[in-house]
mmCIF file of C-alpha atoms in Angstrom:
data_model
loop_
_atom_site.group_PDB
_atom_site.id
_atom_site.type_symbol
_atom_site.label_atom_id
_atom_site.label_comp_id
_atom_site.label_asym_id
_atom_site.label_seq_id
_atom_site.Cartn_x
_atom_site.Cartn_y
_atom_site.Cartn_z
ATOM 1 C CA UNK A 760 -13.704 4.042 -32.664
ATOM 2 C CA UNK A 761 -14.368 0.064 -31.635
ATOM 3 C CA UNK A 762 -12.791 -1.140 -28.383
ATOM 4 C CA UNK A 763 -10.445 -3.347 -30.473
ATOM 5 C CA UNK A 764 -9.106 -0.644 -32.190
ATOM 6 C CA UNK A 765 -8.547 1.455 -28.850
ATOM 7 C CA UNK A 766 -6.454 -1.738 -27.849
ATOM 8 C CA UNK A 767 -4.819 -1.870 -31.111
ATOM 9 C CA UNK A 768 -3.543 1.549 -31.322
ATOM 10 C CA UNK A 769 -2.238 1.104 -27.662
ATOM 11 C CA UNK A 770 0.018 -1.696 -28.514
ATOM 12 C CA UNK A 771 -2.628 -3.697 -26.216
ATOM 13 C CA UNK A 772 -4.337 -6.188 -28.548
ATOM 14 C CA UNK A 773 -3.140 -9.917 -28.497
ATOM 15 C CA UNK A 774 -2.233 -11.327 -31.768
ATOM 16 C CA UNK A 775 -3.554 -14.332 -30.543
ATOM 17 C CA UNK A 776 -7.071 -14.845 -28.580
ATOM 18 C CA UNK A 777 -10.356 -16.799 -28.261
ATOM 19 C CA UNK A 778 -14.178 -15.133 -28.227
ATOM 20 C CA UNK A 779 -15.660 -15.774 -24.828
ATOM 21 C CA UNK A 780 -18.995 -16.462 -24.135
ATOM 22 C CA UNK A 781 -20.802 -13.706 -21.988
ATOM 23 C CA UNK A 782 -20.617 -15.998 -18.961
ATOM 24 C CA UNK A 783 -16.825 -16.273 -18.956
ATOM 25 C CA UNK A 784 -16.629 -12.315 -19.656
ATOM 26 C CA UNK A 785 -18.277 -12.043 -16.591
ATOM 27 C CA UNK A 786 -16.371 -13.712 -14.246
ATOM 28 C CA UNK A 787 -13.152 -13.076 -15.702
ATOM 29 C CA UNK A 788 -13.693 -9.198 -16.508
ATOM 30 C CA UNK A 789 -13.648 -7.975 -13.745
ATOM 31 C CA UNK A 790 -11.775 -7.432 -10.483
ATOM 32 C CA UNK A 791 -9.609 -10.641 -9.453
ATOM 33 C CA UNK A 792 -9.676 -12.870 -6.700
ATOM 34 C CA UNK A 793 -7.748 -11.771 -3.773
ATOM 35 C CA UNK A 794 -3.852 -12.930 -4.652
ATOM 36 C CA UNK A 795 -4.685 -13.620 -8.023
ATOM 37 C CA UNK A 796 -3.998 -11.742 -11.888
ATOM 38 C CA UNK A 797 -5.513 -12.585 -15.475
ATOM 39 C CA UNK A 798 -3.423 -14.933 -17.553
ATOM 40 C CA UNK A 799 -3.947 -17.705 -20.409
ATOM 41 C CA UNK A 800 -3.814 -21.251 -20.528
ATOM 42 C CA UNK A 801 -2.496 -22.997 -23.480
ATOM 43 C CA UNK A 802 -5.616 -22.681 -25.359
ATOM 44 C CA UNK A 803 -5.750 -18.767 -24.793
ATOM 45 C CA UNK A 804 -8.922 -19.048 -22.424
ATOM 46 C CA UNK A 805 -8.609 -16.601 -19.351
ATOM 47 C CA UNK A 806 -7.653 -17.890 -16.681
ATOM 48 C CA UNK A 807 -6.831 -16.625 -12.668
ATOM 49 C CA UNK A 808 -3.263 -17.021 -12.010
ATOM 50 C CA UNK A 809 -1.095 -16.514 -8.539
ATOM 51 C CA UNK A 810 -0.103 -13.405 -8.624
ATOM 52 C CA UNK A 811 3.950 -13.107 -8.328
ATOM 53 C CA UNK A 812 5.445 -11.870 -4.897
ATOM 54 C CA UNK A 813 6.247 -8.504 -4.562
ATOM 55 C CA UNK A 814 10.431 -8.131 -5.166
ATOM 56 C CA UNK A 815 12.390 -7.413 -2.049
ATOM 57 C CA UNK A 816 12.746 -3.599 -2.623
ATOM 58 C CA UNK A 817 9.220 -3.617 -3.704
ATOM 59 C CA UNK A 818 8.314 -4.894 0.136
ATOM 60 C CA UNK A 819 11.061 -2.415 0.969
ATOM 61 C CA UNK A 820 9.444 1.056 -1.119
ATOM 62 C CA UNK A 821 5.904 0.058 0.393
ATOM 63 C CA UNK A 822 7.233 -0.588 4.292
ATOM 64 C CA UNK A 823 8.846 3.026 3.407
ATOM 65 C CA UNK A 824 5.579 4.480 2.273
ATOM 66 C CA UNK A 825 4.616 2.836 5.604
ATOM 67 C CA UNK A 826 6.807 4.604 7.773
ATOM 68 C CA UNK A 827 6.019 7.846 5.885
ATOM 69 C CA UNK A 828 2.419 7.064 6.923
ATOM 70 C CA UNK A 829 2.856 6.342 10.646
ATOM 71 C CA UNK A 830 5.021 9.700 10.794
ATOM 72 C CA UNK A 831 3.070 11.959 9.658
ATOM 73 C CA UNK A 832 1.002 10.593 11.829
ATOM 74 C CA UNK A 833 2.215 11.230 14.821
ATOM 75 C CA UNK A 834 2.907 15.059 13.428
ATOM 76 C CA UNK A 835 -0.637 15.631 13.060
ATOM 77 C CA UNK A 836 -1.882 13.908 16.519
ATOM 78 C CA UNK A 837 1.591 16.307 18.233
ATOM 79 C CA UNK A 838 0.682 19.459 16.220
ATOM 80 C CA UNK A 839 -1.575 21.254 18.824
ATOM 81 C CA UNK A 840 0.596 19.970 21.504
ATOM 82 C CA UNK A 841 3.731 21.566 20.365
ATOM 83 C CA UNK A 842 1.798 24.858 19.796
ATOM 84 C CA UNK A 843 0.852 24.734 23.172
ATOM 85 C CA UNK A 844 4.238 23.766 24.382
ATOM 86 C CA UNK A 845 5.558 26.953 22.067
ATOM 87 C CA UNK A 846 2.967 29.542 23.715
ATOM 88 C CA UNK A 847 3.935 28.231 27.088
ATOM 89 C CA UNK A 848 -0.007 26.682 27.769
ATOM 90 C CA UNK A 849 0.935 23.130 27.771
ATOM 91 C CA UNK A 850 -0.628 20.969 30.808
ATOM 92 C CA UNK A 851 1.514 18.535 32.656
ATOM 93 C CA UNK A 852 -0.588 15.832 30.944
ATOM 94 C CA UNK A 853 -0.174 16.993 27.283
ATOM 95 C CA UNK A 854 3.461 17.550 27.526
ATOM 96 C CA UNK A 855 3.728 13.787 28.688
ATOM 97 C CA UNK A 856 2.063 12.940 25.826
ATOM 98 C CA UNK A 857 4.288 14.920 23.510
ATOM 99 C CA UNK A 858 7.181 13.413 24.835
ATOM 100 C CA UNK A 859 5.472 9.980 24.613
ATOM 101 C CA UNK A 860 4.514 10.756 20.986
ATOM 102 C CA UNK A 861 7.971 11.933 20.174
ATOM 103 C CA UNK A 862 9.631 8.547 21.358
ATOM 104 C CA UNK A 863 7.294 6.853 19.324
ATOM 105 C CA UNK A 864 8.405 9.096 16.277
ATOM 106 C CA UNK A 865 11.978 8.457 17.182
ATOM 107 C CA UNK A 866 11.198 4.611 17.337
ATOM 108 C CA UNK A 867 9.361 4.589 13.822
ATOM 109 C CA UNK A 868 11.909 6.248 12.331
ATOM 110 C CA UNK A 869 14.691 3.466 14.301
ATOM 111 C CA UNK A 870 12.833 0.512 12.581
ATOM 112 C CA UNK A 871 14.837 -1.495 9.886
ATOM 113 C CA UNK A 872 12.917 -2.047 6.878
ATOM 114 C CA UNK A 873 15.664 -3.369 5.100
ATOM 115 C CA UNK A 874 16.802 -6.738 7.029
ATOM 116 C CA UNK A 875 13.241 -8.599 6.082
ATOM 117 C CA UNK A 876 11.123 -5.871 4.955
ATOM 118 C CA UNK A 877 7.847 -8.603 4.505
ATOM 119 C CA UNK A 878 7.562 -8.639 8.307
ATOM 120 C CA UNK A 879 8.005 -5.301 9.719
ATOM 121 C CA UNK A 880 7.127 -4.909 13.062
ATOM 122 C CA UNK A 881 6.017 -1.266 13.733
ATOM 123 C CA UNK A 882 6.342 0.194 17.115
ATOM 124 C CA UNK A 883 2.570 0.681 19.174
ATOM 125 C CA UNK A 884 1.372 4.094 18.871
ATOM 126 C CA UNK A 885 0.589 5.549 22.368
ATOM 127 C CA UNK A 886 -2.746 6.706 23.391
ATOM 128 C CA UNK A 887 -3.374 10.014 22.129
#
């Protein structure tokens, strides 16, 4: 089966188009420019195009996937600590930073992400 017809079956295959010389394969088939996406100009040639801005609860899911990050996180930097803490073998030093790494888990999960979720600003983990 021909690459056209792969695109045809998939619904993917403009009913309109041009035939582009090898060069302008090349520069346009492959990864974009930072910011930018594949589009058309009025004579079907490829062009690079802005990309559009993320939607608000776009900015919103990924400063969520964000906070999911810096969470678990701190659960895997804590993890021998509270074992320690558990068995009664914590030092003075660990269990201040336990409690250190706990406020900072409190404080991630404290931050809005809702208000103006394109600038975020996450708390500073401490030092582990």
């Amino acid at each position: 089966m021909s690459n056209k017809q792969t695109y045809i079956e998939a619904g993917m295959w403009p009913e309109t188009g041009v035939k582009v010389s090898a060069d302008v394969y090349y520069i346009y088939g492959g990864t974009p420019p930072e910011g930018k996406i594949l589009s058309a100009d009025k004579n079907d040639n490829p062009v690079w195009v802005d990309a559009p801005k993320p939607t608000k609860e776009e900015l919103i899911q990924a400063a969520e996937y964000e906070r999911q990050r810096l969470l678990k996180l701190a659960d895997a930097t804590m993890l021998d600590w509270r074992t320690e803490l558990m068995l009664g073998e914590i030092s003075d030093a660990n269990r201040e930073k336990l409690s250190a790494w706990l406020a900072y888990k409190n404080d991630v999960k404290s931050v809005d992400v809702t208000t103006d979720p394109e600038h975020v600003s996450w708390p500073v983990p401490p030092e582990a």
